[in-house]
mmCIF file of C-alpha atoms in Angstrom:
data_model
loop_
_atom_site.group_PDB
_atom_site.id
_atom_site.type_symbol
_atom_site.label_atom_id
_atom_site.label_comp_id
_atom_site.label_asym_id
_atom_site.label_seq_id
_atom_site.Cartn_x
_atom_site.Cartn_y
_atom_site.Cartn_z
ATOM 1 C CA MET Y 14 0.000 0.000 0.000
ATOM 2 C CA LYS Y 15 2.859 2.286 0.916
ATOM 3 C CA ARG Y 16 4.243 1.997 -2.622
ATOM 4 C CA TYR Y 17 1.241 3.774 -4.173
ATOM 5 C CA HIS Y 18 1.448 7.038 -2.181
ATOM 6 C CA TRP Y 19 2.611 8.847 -5.314
ATOM 7 C CA VAL Y 20 -0.558 8.036 -7.270
ATOM 8 C CA PRO Y 21 -2.791 10.872 -5.934
ATOM 9 C CA GLY Y 22 -0.030 13.408 -6.592
ATOM 10 C CA VAL Y 23 0.468 12.296 -10.152
ATOM 11 C CA ALA Y 24 -3.285 12.279 -10.695
ATOM 12 C CA ALA Y 25 -3.543 15.829 -9.412
ATOM 13 C CA VAL Y 26 -0.755 17.035 -11.700
ATOM 14 C CA MET Y 27 -2.351 15.339 -14.672
ATOM 15 C CA ALA Y 28 -5.715 16.858 -13.836
ATOM 16 C CA MET Y 29 -4.210 20.320 -13.644
ATOM 17 C CA ALA Y 30 -2.444 19.820 -16.949
ATOM 18 C CA PHE Y 31 -5.686 18.671 -18.533
ATOM 19 C CA VAL Y 32 -7.582 21.671 -17.211
ATOM 20 C CA SER Y 33 -4.931 24.130 -18.366
ATOM 21 C CA LEU Y 34 -4.861 22.572 -21.828
ATOM 22 C CA THR Y 35 -8.607 22.562 -22.302
ATOM 23 C CA GLN Y 36 -9.288 25.984 -20.745
ATOM 24 C CA THR Y 37 -10.101 28.620 -23.329
ATOM 25 C CA LYS Y 38 -8.130 31.743 -22.719
ATOM 26 C CA THR Y 39 -9.762 35.065 -23.471
ATOM 27 C CA VAL Y 40 -7.350 37.113 -25.494
ATOM 28 C CA GLN Y 41 -8.426 40.661 -25.882
ATOM 29 C CA ALA Y 42 -7.049 42.462 -28.883
ATOM 30 C CA ALA Y 43 -5.433 45.769 -28.078
ATOM 31 C CA ALA Y 44 -7.572 48.718 -29.025
ATOM 32 C CA THR Y 45 -5.816 50.320 -31.925
ATOM 33 C CA LEU Y 46 -6.485 53.131 -34.282
ATOM 34 C CA ASP Y 47 -7.428 50.505 -36.863
ATOM 35 C CA ASN Y 48 -9.969 48.538 -34.855
ATOM 36 C CA THR Y 49 -11.647 51.265 -32.796
ATOM 37 C CA ALA Y 50 -13.625 54.274 -33.846
ATOM 38 C CA PRO Y 51 -12.660 57.666 -32.455
ATOM 39 C CA PRO Y 52 -14.833 58.448 -29.443
ATOM 40 C CA THR Y 53 -17.746 60.785 -29.894
ATOM 41 C CA ILE Y 54 -18.522 61.325 -26.218
ATOM 42 C CA VAL Y 55 -16.844 61.149 -22.837
ATOM 43 C CA ARG Y 56 -18.647 60.192 -19.633
ATOM 44 C CA VAL Y 57 -17.447 62.557 -16.926
ATOM 45 C CA ALA Y 58 -18.170 61.739 -13.289
ATOM 46 C CA ILE Y 59 -18.870 64.981 -11.444
ATOM 47 C CA ARG Y 60 -17.632 64.814 -7.896
ATOM 48 C CA GLU Y 61 -19.348 66.561 -5.030
ATOM 49 C CA ASN Y 62 -17.667 69.260 -2.989
ATOM 50 C CA ASN Y 63 -17.482 68.836 0.761
ATOM 51 C CA PRO Y 64 -20.203 70.379 2.981
ATOM 52 C CA SER Y 65 -18.141 73.569 3.155
ATOM 53 C CA GLY Y 66 -18.203 73.856 -0.619
ATOM 54 C CA GLU Y 67 -14.536 73.006 -0.996
ATOM 55 C CA PRO Y 68 -13.329 70.463 -3.532
ATOM 56 C CA ASP Y 69 -12.851 66.906 -2.392
ATOM 57 C CA PRO Y 70 -10.711 64.894 -4.819
ATOM 58 C CA ARG Y 71 -12.485 61.735 -3.702
ATOM 59 C CA GLY Y 72 -15.879 63.332 -3.133
ATOM 60 C CA ARG Y 73 -19.051 61.413 -3.821
ATOM 61 C CA ILE Y 74 -19.969 61.120 -7.490
ATOM 62 C CA VAL Y 75 -23.098 63.201 -7.966
ATOM 63 C CA TRP Y 76 -23.860 62.317 -11.547
ATOM 64 C CA VAL Y 77 -22.170 61.369 -14.795
ATOM 65 C CA GLN Y 78 -22.247 64.041 -17.466
ATOM 66 C CA THR Y 79 -22.036 62.916 -21.062
ATOM 67 C CA VAL Y 80 -19.988 65.454 -22.972
ATOM 68 C CA PRO Y 81 -19.146 65.463 -26.691
ATOM 69 C CA PHE Y 82 -15.539 64.331 -27.044
ATOM 70 C CA ASP Y 83 -14.245 67.472 -28.741
ATOM 71 C CA GLU Y 84 -16.020 69.696 -26.262
ATOM 72 C CA TYR Y 85 -14.574 67.745 -23.355
ATOM 73 C CA CYS Y 86 -11.035 68.192 -24.670
ATOM 74 C CA LYS Y 87 -11.609 71.903 -25.230
ATOM 75 C CA ASP Y 88 -12.983 72.311 -21.705
ATOM 76 C CA VAL Y 89 -9.962 70.530 -20.243
ATOM 77 C CA LEU Y 90 -7.080 72.125 -22.127
ATOM 78 C CA PRO Y 91 -7.252 75.677 -20.644
ATOM 79 C CA ASN Y 92 -7.511 74.177 -17.174
ATOM 80 C CA GLU Y 93 -4.431 72.037 -17.691
ATOM 81 C CA TRP Y 94 -2.237 74.217 -19.932
ATOM 82 C CA ILE Y 95 -1.935 78.018 -19.794
ATOM 83 C CA PRO Y 96 -3.832 79.562 -22.747
ATOM 84 C CA SER Y 97 -1.162 82.218 -23.310
ATOM 85 C CA TRP Y 98 1.582 79.657 -23.826
ATOM 86 C CA LYS Y 99 3.133 79.120 -27.229
ATOM 87 C CA PRO Y 100 0.853 77.508 -29.831
ATOM 88 C CA ASP Y 101 3.054 74.430 -30.136
ATOM 89 C CA ALA Y 102 2.995 73.872 -26.366
ATOM 90 C CA LEU Y 103 -0.784 74.049 -26.541
ATOM 91 C CA LYS Y 104 -0.900 71.637 -29.484
ATOM 92 C CA ALA Y 105 1.269 69.143 -27.623
ATOM 93 C CA GLY Y 106 -1.038 69.583 -24.652
ATOM 94 C CA ALA Y 107 -4.126 69.139 -26.823
ATOM 95 C CA MET Y 108 -2.753 65.848 -28.105
ATOM 96 C CA ALA Y 109 -1.985 64.602 -24.598
ATOM 97 C CA VAL Y 110 -5.409 65.643 -23.291
ATOM 98 C CA LYS Y 111 -7.094 63.939 -26.230
ATOM 99 C CA MET Y 112 -5.181 60.664 -26.070
ATOM 100 C CA PHE Y 113 -5.601 60.490 -22.304
ATOM 101 C CA ALA Y 114 -9.374 60.861 -22.717
ATOM 102 C CA TRP Y 115 -9.438 58.427 -25.622
ATOM 103 C CA TYR Y 116 -7.601 55.748 -23.638
ATOM 104 C CA HIS Y 117 -9.914 56.127 -20.647
ATOM 105 C CA HIS Y 118 -12.969 56.076 -22.874
ATOM 106 C CA LEU Y 119 -11.814 52.613 -23.908
ATOM 107 C CA HIS Y 120 -11.250 51.629 -20.278
ATOM 108 C CA PRO Y 121 -14.279 52.849 -18.336
ATOM 109 C CA ILE Y 122 -14.741 52.414 -14.589
ATOM 110 C CA THR Y 123 -17.828 51.295 -12.724
ATOM 111 C CA MET Y 124 -17.995 52.513 -9.155
ATOM 112 C CA ASP Y 125 -20.837 53.224 -6.740
ATOM 113 C CA GLY Y 126 -23.347 52.392 -9.425
ATOM 114 C CA PHE Y 127 -21.879 54.818 -11.947
ATOM 115 C CA THR Y 128 -20.011 53.932 -15.102
ATOM 116 C CA TYR Y 129 -17.701 56.659 -16.269
ATOM 117 C CA ASP Y 130 -14.571 57.272 -18.300
ATOM 118 C CA VAL Y 131 -13.017 60.097 -16.297
ATOM 119 C CA ASP Y 132 -13.957 62.388 -13.447
ATOM 120 C CA ASN Y 133 -13.741 66.162 -13.392
ATOM 121 C CA THR Y 134 -10.767 66.426 -11.028
ATOM 122 C CA VAL Y 135 -7.015 65.973 -11.212
ATOM 123 C CA ASN Y 136 -7.636 62.283 -10.599
ATOM 124 C CA PHE Y 137 -7.965 62.339 -14.376
ATOM 125 C CA GLN Y 138 -7.976 65.761 -16.026
ATOM 126 C CA THR Y 139 -9.331 69.051 -14.715
ATOM 127 C CA PHE Y 140 -12.635 69.654 -16.453
ATOM 128 C CA ARG Y 141 -14.768 72.775 -16.170
ATOM 129 C CA TYR Y 142 -17.803 72.762 -18.387
ATOM 130 C CA LEU Y 143 -17.935 75.639 -20.897
ATOM 131 C CA SER Y 144 -14.501 76.927 -19.972
ATOM 132 C CA ASN Y 145 -12.948 76.621 -23.440
ATOM 133 C CA GLN Y 146 -10.668 79.428 -24.615
ATOM 134 C CA PRO Y 147 -10.034 80.602 -28.195
ATOM 135 C CA GLU Y 148 -6.283 79.819 -28.276
ATOM 136 C CA CYS Y 149 -6.791 76.376 -26.829
ATOM 137 C CA ASP Y 150 -9.641 75.674 -29.226
ATOM 138 C CA ALA Y 151 -7.354 76.553 -32.139
ATOM 139 C CA ALA Y 152 -4.634 74.241 -30.801
ATOM 140 C CA TYR Y 153 -7.089 71.386 -30.404
ATOM 141 C CA ASN Y 154 -8.548 71.901 -33.866
ATOM 142 C CA ALA Y 155 -5.038 71.767 -35.315
ATOM 143 C CA VAL Y 156 -4.520 68.221 -34.016
ATOM 144 C CA LYS Y 157 -8.134 67.141 -34.164
ATOM 145 C CA ASN Y 158 -7.692 64.501 -36.862
ATOM 146 C CA LEU Y 159 -4.383 63.192 -35.590
ATOM 147 C CA ALA Y 160 -3.558 60.610 -32.957
ATOM 148 C CA TYR Y 161 -0.326 59.892 -31.142
ATOM 149 C CA VAL Y 162 -0.230 56.122 -30.814
ATOM 150 C CA ASP Y 163 2.051 53.207 -30.126
ATOM 151 C CA ASN Y 164 4.079 51.754 -32.987
ATOM 152 C CA ASN Y 165 1.381 49.149 -33.608
ATOM 153 C CA GLY Y 166 -1.350 51.774 -33.544
ATOM 154 C CA ALA Y 167 -2.488 50.978 -30.004
ATOM 155 C CA ILE Y 168 -4.298 53.758 -28.192
ATOM 156 C CA ILE Y 169 -2.151 54.584 -25.205
ATOM 157 C CA GLU Y 170 -2.598 56.868 -22.272
ATOM 158 C CA LEU Y 171 -0.470 59.982 -22.763
ATOM 159 C CA ASN Y 172 0.224 61.020 -19.222
ATOM 160 C CA TYR Y 173 1.552 64.356 -18.100
ATOM 161 C CA ARG Y 174 2.496 66.295 -14.989
ATOM 162 C CA ALA Y 175 3.247 69.918 -14.217
ATOM 163 C CA GLY Y 176 7.056 69.706 -14.155
ATOM 164 C CA THR Y 177 9.370 72.600 -13.390
ATOM 165 C CA PRO Y 178 9.261 76.022 -15.081
ATOM 166 C CA ASN Y 179 12.101 77.088 -17.396
ATOM 167 C CA ASP Y 180 13.537 73.629 -17.589
ATOM 168 C CA PRO Y 181 13.461 70.818 -20.163
ATOM 169 C CA ASN Y 182 12.411 68.380 -17.414
ATOM 170 C CA TRP Y 183 14.475 65.429 -18.542
ATOM 171 C CA GLN Y 184 13.299 63.288 -15.644
ATOM 172 C CA TYR Y 185 9.770 63.384 -17.051
ATOM 173 C CA ARG Y 186 11.036 62.074 -20.357
ATOM 174 C CA ASN Y 187 12.590 59.170 -18.489
ATOM 175 C CA ALA Y 188 9.220 58.491 -16.900
ATOM 176 C CA GLN Y 189 7.420 58.743 -20.256
ATOM 177 C CA LYS Y 190 5.273 61.606 -19.085
ATOM 178 C CA MET Y 191 5.146 65.023 -20.618
ATOM 179 C CA ALA Y 192 6.109 67.909 -18.365
ATOM 180 C CA GLN Y 193 3.698 70.741 -19.025
ATOM 181 C CA TRP Y 194 6.258 73.387 -18.176
ATOM 182 C CA GLY Y 195 8.684 71.443 -20.325
ATOM 183 C CA SER Y 196 6.332 71.699 -23.293
ATOM 184 C CA GLU Y 197 6.372 75.472 -22.950
ATOM 185 C CA TYR Y 198 10.142 75.465 -22.481
ATOM 186 C CA TRP Y 199 10.665 73.610 -25.754
ATOM 187 C CA ALA Y 200 8.064 75.640 -27.609
ATOM 188 C CA GLU Y 201 9.883 78.794 -26.593
ATOM 189 C CA LYS Y 202 13.049 77.224 -27.980
ATOM 190 C CA GLY Y 203 11.277 76.915 -31.314
ATOM 191 C CA ARG Y 204 10.411 73.218 -31.230
ATOM 192 C CA THR Y 205 7.253 72.050 -32.937
ATOM 193 C CA TYR Y 206 4.573 70.120 -31.113
ATOM 194 C CA GLU Y 207 5.654 66.938 -32.889
ATOM 195 C CA GLN Y 208 9.188 67.416 -31.564
ATOM 196 C CA ILE Y 209 7.866 68.105 -28.083
ATOM 197 C CA LEU Y 210 5.790 64.930 -28.147
ATOM 198 C CA GLN Y 211 8.737 62.951 -29.491
ATOM 199 C CA PHE Y 212 10.928 64.280 -26.717
ATOM 200 C CA TYR Y 213 8.665 63.117 -23.903
ATOM 201 C CA TYR Y 214 7.072 60.000 -25.385
ATOM 202 C CA LEU Y 215 9.465 57.565 -27.000
ATOM 203 C CA ASN Y 216 8.616 55.140 -29.810
ATOM 204 C CA ARG Y 217 5.283 56.645 -30.728
ATOM 205 C CA LEU Y 218 3.735 57.521 -34.044
ATOM 206 C CA LEU Y 219 1.693 60.454 -35.201
ATOM 207 C CA ARG Y 220 -1.109 59.111 -37.356
ATOM 208 C CA GLY Y 221 -4.112 60.600 -39.032
ATOM 209 C CA TYR Y 222 -7.616 59.199 -38.723
ATOM 210 C CA MET E 12 41.451 117.944 30.113
ATOM 211 C CA SER E 13 37.642 118.198 30.139
ATOM 212 C CA THR E 14 37.842 121.785 28.878
ATOM 213 C CA LYS E 15 39.889 120.605 25.895
ATOM 214 C CA ILE E 16 37.326 117.913 25.011
ATOM 215 C CA HIS E 17 34.479 120.383 25.375
ATOM 216 C CA TRP E 18 36.249 122.864 23.063
ATOM 217 C CA THR E 19 36.922 120.150 20.500
ATOM 218 C CA LEU E 20 33.272 118.997 20.474
ATOM 219 C CA ARG E 21 31.957 122.531 20.102
ATOM 220 C CA THR E 22 34.325 123.305 17.239
ATOM 221 C CA GLY E 23 33.449 120.028 15.503
ATOM 222 C CA LEU E 24 29.720 120.668 15.765
ATOM 223 C CA THR E 25 30.073 124.206 14.446
ATOM 224 C CA LEU E 26 32.118 123.051 11.475
ATOM 225 C CA ALA E 27 29.624 120.292 10.725
ATOM 226 C CA SER E 28 26.663 122.679 10.779
ATOM 227 C CA ILE E 29 28.502 125.120 8.441
ATOM 228 C CA LEU E 30 29.297 122.280 6.084
ATOM 229 C CA ILE E 31 25.668 121.028 5.979
ATOM 230 C CA THR E 32 24.284 124.524 5.403
ATOM 231 C CA SER E 33 26.733 125.249 2.606
ATOM 232 C CA MET E 34 25.855 121.940 0.903
ATOM 233 C CA ALA E 35 22.158 122.692 1.113
ATOM 234 C CA LEU E 36 22.686 126.146 -0.372
ATOM 235 C CA SER E 37 24.996 125.096 -3.162
ATOM 236 C CA VAL E 38 23.002 122.014 -4.314
ATOM 237 C CA PRO E 39 19.422 122.979 -3.711
ATOM 238 C CA SER E 40 17.480 120.520 -5.828
ATOM 239 C CA ALA E 41 19.873 118.074 -7.371
ATOM 240 C CA ARG E 42 18.928 115.244 -5.064
ATOM 241 C CA ALA E 43 15.235 115.927 -5.298
ATOM 242 C CA ASP E 44 15.482 115.842 -9.069
ATOM 243 C CA SER E 45 17.357 112.563 -8.949
ATOM 244 C CA VAL E 46 14.354 110.877 -7.350
ATOM 245 C CA GLY E 47 12.424 110.558 -10.543
ATOM 246 C CA TRP E 48 9.550 108.626 -9.045
ATOM 247 C CA PHE E 49 9.063 111.372 -6.481
ATOM 248 C CA SER E 50 8.857 114.545 -8.563
ATOM 249 C CA HIS E 51 6.159 115.488 -11.018
ATOM 250 C CA PRO E 52 7.503 115.384 -14.578
ATOM 251 C CA ASP E 53 5.861 118.660 -15.625
ATOM 252 C CA LYS E 54 6.715 120.614 -12.510
ATOM 253 C CA LYS E 55 10.135 122.245 -12.349
ATOM 254 C CA SER E 56 11.770 122.002 -8.938
ATOM 255 C CA PRO E 57 12.092 125.408 -7.242
ATOM 256 C CA THR E 58 15.586 126.811 -6.842
ATOM 257 C CA ILE E 59 17.053 129.526 -4.663
ATOM 258 C CA ALA E 60 17.043 131.838 -7.661
ATOM 259 C CA ASP E 61 13.254 131.429 -7.808
ATOM 260 C CA GLY E 62 13.012 132.668 -4.257
ATOM 261 C CA ALA E 63 12.337 129.324 -2.714
ATOM 262 C CA ILE E 64 13.335 128.774 0.867
ATOM 263 C CA PRO E 65 16.325 126.455 0.972
ATOM 264 C CA VAL E 66 15.454 123.298 2.811
ATOM 265 C CA ALA E 67 17.352 120.156 3.465
ATOM 266 C CA ALA E 68 17.211 117.846 0.493
ATOM 267 C CA PRO E 69 14.888 114.877 0.989
ATOM 268 C CA VAL E 70 16.517 111.626 1.827
ATOM 269 C CA SER E 71 17.002 109.711 -1.362
ATOM 270 C CA ILE E 72 15.229 106.384 -0.936
ATOM 271 C CA PRO E 73 15.914 104.165 -3.908
ATOM 272 C CA PRO E 74 12.876 102.498 -5.387
ATOM 273 C CA GLN E 75 12.276 99.030 -4.031
ATOM 274 C CA GLU E 76 13.879 96.219 -5.907
ATOM 275 C CA THR E 77 10.556 94.393 -6.134
ATOM 276 C CA PRO E 78 7.991 96.252 -8.199
ATOM 277 C CA SER E 79 4.441 96.218 -6.953
ATOM 278 C CA ALA E 80 3.189 94.392 -10.010
ATOM 279 C CA PRO E 81 4.622 91.786 -12.351
ATOM 280 C CA PRO E 82 6.596 93.128 -15.315
ATOM 281 C CA LYS E 83 4.072 91.777 -17.788
ATOM 282 C CA GLU E 84 1.295 93.799 -16.215
ATOM 283 C CA GLN E 85 3.305 97.009 -16.241
ATOM 284 C CA ALA E 86 2.902 97.072 -19.990
ATOM 285 C CA ALA E 87 -0.809 97.716 -19.251
ATOM 286 C CA LYS E 88 -1.918 94.926 -21.484
ATOM 287 C CA ARG E 89 -5.518 94.605 -22.400
ATOM 288 C CA ILE E 90 -7.198 91.734 -24.130
ATOM 289 C CA PRO E 91 -10.616 91.176 -25.663
ATOM 290 C CA LEU E 92 -12.959 89.313 -23.318
ATOM 291 C CA ARG E 93 -16.245 87.920 -24.522
ATOM 292 C CA VAL E 94 -18.890 86.751 -22.067
ATOM 293 C CA LYS E 95 -21.668 84.275 -22.679
ATOM 294 C CA VAL E 96 -24.678 84.304 -20.374
ATOM 295 C CA ILE E 97 -26.812 81.194 -20.095
ATOM 296 C CA ASP E 98 -29.791 80.094 -18.054
ATOM 297 C CA GLY E 99 -28.290 77.957 -15.325
ATOM 298 C CA ARG E 100 -31.024 75.345 -15.510
ATOM 299 C CA THR E 101 -31.887 75.088 -19.187
ATOM 300 C CA GLN E 102 -28.369 76.065 -20.273
ATOM 301 C CA LYS E 103 -29.881 78.097 -23.092
ATOM 302 C CA PRO E 104 -28.383 81.466 -23.984
ATOM 303 C CA LEU E 105 -29.928 84.514 -22.356
ATOM 304 C CA ALA E 106 -30.439 87.585 -24.514
ATOM 305 C CA GLY E 107 -30.672 91.069 -23.077
ATOM 306 C CA ALA E 108 -28.622 90.418 -19.949
ATOM 307 C CA GLU E 109 -26.373 93.253 -18.840
ATOM 308 C CA VAL E 110 -22.830 92.319 -17.959
ATOM 309 C CA VAL E 111 -20.528 94.680 -16.096
ATOM 310 C CA LEU E 112 -16.765 94.331 -15.942
ATOM 311 C CA ILE E 113 -16.144 95.398 -12.344
ATOM 312 C CA GLU E 114 -12.574 96.641 -12.783
ATOM 313 C CA THR E 115 -13.437 99.106 -15.556
ATOM 314 C CA GLY E 116 -17.182 99.600 -15.188
ATOM 315 C CA GLN E 117 -17.667 98.725 -18.846
ATOM 316 C CA ARG E 118 -21.201 97.457 -19.444
ATOM 317 C CA LEU E 119 -22.357 95.340 -22.393
ATOM 318 C CA THR E 120 -25.613 93.596 -23.234
ATOM 319 C CA THR E 121 -25.949 90.071 -24.586
ATOM 320 C CA ASP E 122 -27.334 89.353 -28.029
ATOM 321 C CA SER E 123 -29.721 86.607 -29.086
ATOM 322 C CA GLN E 124 -26.949 84.028 -28.676
ATOM 323 C CA GLY E 125 -26.244 85.162 -25.135
ATOM 324 C CA LEU E 126 -22.951 86.740 -26.162
ATOM 325 C CA THR E 127 -21.680 90.171 -25.293
ATOM 326 C CA GLY E 128 -19.420 92.170 -27.526
ATOM 327 C CA GLU E 129 -15.766 92.307 -26.610
ATOM 328 C CA PHE E 130 -14.779 93.852 -23.310
ATOM 329 C CA ASN E 131 -11.498 95.714 -23.325
ATOM 330 C CA ALA E 132 -10.217 93.764 -20.361
ATOM 331 C CA PRO E 133 -7.046 94.626 -18.445
ATOM 332 C CA VAL E 134 -4.722 91.841 -17.308
ATOM 333 C CA ILE E 135 -4.583 92.487 -13.574
ATOM 334 C CA ARG E 136 -2.626 90.229 -11.294
ATOM 335 C CA ASN E 137 -2.943 90.347 -7.551
ATOM 336 C CA PRO E 138 0.206 92.284 -6.535
ATOM 337 C CA LYS E 139 0.375 90.704 -3.102
ATOM 338 C CA TYR E 140 1.396 87.412 -4.616
ATOM 339 C CA PHE E 141 3.947 88.761 -7.052
ATOM 340 C CA PRO E 142 6.941 88.996 -4.703
ATOM 341 C CA LEU E 143 6.285 85.398 -3.704
ATOM 342 C CA VAL E 144 5.018 83.563 -6.742
ATOM 343 C CA ALA E 145 3.819 85.517 -9.751
ATOM 344 C CA GLU E 146 0.313 84.595 -10.741
ATOM 345 C CA LEU E 147 0.190 82.875 -14.088
ATOM 346 C CA HIS E 148 -2.928 84.736 -15.124
ATOM 347 C CA GLY E 149 -4.770 87.911 -14.271
ATOM 348 C CA GLN E 150 -8.192 87.883 -12.691
ATOM 349 C CA LEU E 151 -11.271 89.992 -13.258
ATOM 350 C CA GLY E 152 -14.768 90.205 -11.857
ATOM 351 C CA LEU E 153 -18.064 90.295 -13.714
ATOM 352 C CA ILE E 154 -21.651 90.891 -12.653
ATOM 353 C CA ALA E 155 -24.606 89.875 -14.809
ATOM 354 C CA TYR E 156 -28.055 91.405 -14.372
ATOM 355 C CA LYS E 157 -31.288 90.344 -16.007
ATOM 356 C CA ASN E 158 -34.846 91.039 -14.977
ATOM 357 C CA GLY E 159 -36.454 87.963 -13.460
ATOM 358 C CA TYR E 160 -33.090 86.390 -12.633
ATOM 359 C CA ARG E 161 -30.822 86.448 -9.621
ATOM 360 C CA ASP E 162 -27.793 88.650 -10.030
ATOM 361 C CA SER E 163 -24.772 86.542 -10.851
ATOM 362 C CA VAL E 164 -21.282 87.501 -9.704
ATOM 363 C CA HIS E 165 -18.256 85.849 -11.260
ATOM 364 C CA LEU E 166 -14.968 86.608 -9.572
ATOM 365 C CA GLY E 167 -11.498 85.472 -10.480
ATOM 366 C CA VAL E 168 -12.227 85.172 -14.192
ATOM 367 C CA ARG E 169 -8.895 84.144 -15.695
ATOM 368 C CA ILE E 170 -7.274 86.579 -18.088
ATOM 369 C CA ASN E 171 -4.067 85.603 -19.839
ATOM 370 C CA ASP E 172 -1.519 87.898 -21.414
ATOM 371 C CA GLY E 173 -1.914 88.622 -25.078
ATOM 372 C CA VAL E 174 -4.684 86.183 -25.911
ATOM 373 C CA PRO E 175 -8.446 86.699 -26.082
ATOM 374 C CA ALA E 176 -10.568 85.158 -23.381
ATOM 375 C CA ASN E 177 -14.064 83.728 -23.064
ATOM 376 C CA THR E 178 -16.142 83.022 -20.029
ATOM 377 C CA THR E 179 -19.639 81.799 -19.322
ATOM 378 C CA ILE E 180 -21.957 83.164 -16.641
ATOM 379 C CA TRP E 181 -24.794 81.029 -15.376
ATOM 380 C CA MET E 182 -27.933 82.852 -14.200
ATOM 381 C CA TYR E 183 -30.824 81.447 -12.199
ATOM 382 C CA LYS E 184 -34.442 82.395 -12.785
ATOM 383 C CA ILE E 185 -36.389 83.664 -9.813
ATOM 384 C CA GLY E 186 -39.318 81.355 -9.145
ATOM 385 C CA PRO E 187 -42.329 81.426 -6.834
ATOM 386 C CA LEU E 188 -40.500 79.318 -4.235
ATOM 387 C CA ASP E 189 -37.584 81.730 -4.025
ATOM 388 C CA ARG E 190 -38.213 83.653 -0.804
ATOM 389 C CA ARG E 191 -34.880 85.286 -0.093
ATOM 390 C CA ILE E 192 -33.348 86.535 -3.275
ATOM 391 C CA GLU E 193 -29.681 87.387 -3.204
ATOM 392 C CA PRO E 194 -26.806 87.324 -5.708
ATOM 393 C CA VAL E 195 -25.155 84.079 -6.683
ATOM 394 C CA LEU E 196 -21.368 83.977 -6.505
ATOM 395 C CA TYR E 197 -19.047 81.807 -8.494
ATOM 396 C CA GLN E 198 -15.346 82.019 -7.729
ATOM 397 C CA VAL E 199 -13.265 80.756 -10.624
ATOM 398 C CA PRO E 200 -10.490 78.587 -9.210
ATOM 399 C CA TYR E 201 -6.832 79.400 -9.707
ATOM 400 C CA HIS E 202 -5.066 77.431 -12.369
ATOM 401 C CA ARG E 203 -3.639 74.216 -10.954
ATOM 402 C CA LEU E 204 -0.154 74.964 -12.311
ATOM 403 C CA TRP E 205 -0.011 78.105 -10.202
ATOM 404 C CA LEU E 206 -1.239 76.275 -7.098
ATOM 405 C CA ILE E 207 1.580 73.784 -7.540
ATOM 406 C CA GLU E 208 4.121 76.619 -7.775
ATOM 407 C CA LEU E 209 2.628 78.373 -4.761
ATOM 408 C CA THR E 210 2.651 75.363 -2.476
ATOM 409 C CA GLN E 211 6.148 74.465 -3.587
ATOM 410 C CA ARG E 212 7.323 77.968 -2.626
ATOM 411 C CA PHE E 213 6.475 77.480 1.055
ATOM 412 C CA ARG E 214 7.147 73.783 1.463
ATOM 413 C CA SER E 215 9.368 72.935 4.409
ATOM 414 C CA LYS E 216 11.652 69.983 4.856
ATOM 415 C CA THR E 217 10.229 69.131 8.257
ATOM 416 C CA GLN E 218 6.623 68.857 7.061
ATOM 417 C CA PRO E 219 6.743 68.465 3.290
ATOM 418 C CA GLY E 220 3.101 67.421 2.977
ATOM 419 C CA GLU E 221 2.543 65.802 -0.377
ATOM 420 C CA GLY E 222 6.111 66.681 -1.248
ATOM 421 C CA PRO E 223 7.483 68.125 -4.468
ATOM 422 C CA GLN E 224 5.936 66.792 -7.610
ATOM 423 C CA ARG E 225 7.715 63.880 -9.202
ATOM 424 C CA PRO E 226 7.174 62.280 -12.575
#
């Protein structure tokens, strides 16, 4: 009897192998520029201020506002970039704002009974309804039919942070995030928005759609 | 010994007073003229020849190193500002609303699309912040009036150098349930980039809070 102690172990291993072989794996294709349509709307979770009327970054979600995609981007850009910055800094910013929103539109969140793409705070991007500004609108319109994607066309989140004024912000390039102050720094040096994007985000492509 | 010291002090004081008086008489207004910010440009400084009483020249205080307003503002820049007024509940444009730019008193009325003409808006930054962290944008205040609606006050409307600006004012209709009718205030928040600069300016090493921003 003692000689057959190994049988249950072998049986278990075989069973596991069988299960792993027969299990169907769900392989989700990456959302690319070729297999996804550009978003037409963004679902923005509006967070409640605290009882004193002050912003709470994790305040209760009051409702989800459906905003046309272009309008959302135009209402974000002047609250993230400075409208008086150089046009190419604003265009680089417009591209980042757009691709960030696009990525999150493809990866929505369901929380507390609400399904949304982004919220209206710095958790995602600062959004103030009807706050668009002429210079930012022009920058967005200039890149409206372009996308900055991965080499295989995958829609990726273009992340950004404030950075340091009057500095190229190399450390942000290393982290693959655009420094907003860095975008203005390079624009003042005469770089185009494509060059600014290339500086901060490596191995990406600018593609039309 | 004490008599000698007393004589020396008296002589010294006399000589000093003669020297000061002679300087005041010989250079009556040179120092006053040198203080450009003090004298009126069109008014010639009086001289002894004009019969003016010679007085001690004012102490020349150099202008402070830190100007009271950011350099950009000193150019007295103005930008076109267009205001849209909407009904806060229906979000439809409101025609015939009067909008006043508080800083200049300019008053414009909205058209059928709820839009005013262009305000000639100055870029005014709060000077108290300039020596610490210059504001990245100016701020203005607007009041909108329309019969049947609560007055709407918008403060801190962001105005950036050299570029036109838009803003939207939301107004709320007065209904039968409205018992106490007072103005509605909306304070436009500062730009987040400036808030980051401001908090960084005062951050200590002992209590760094969220700490400097990192990528």
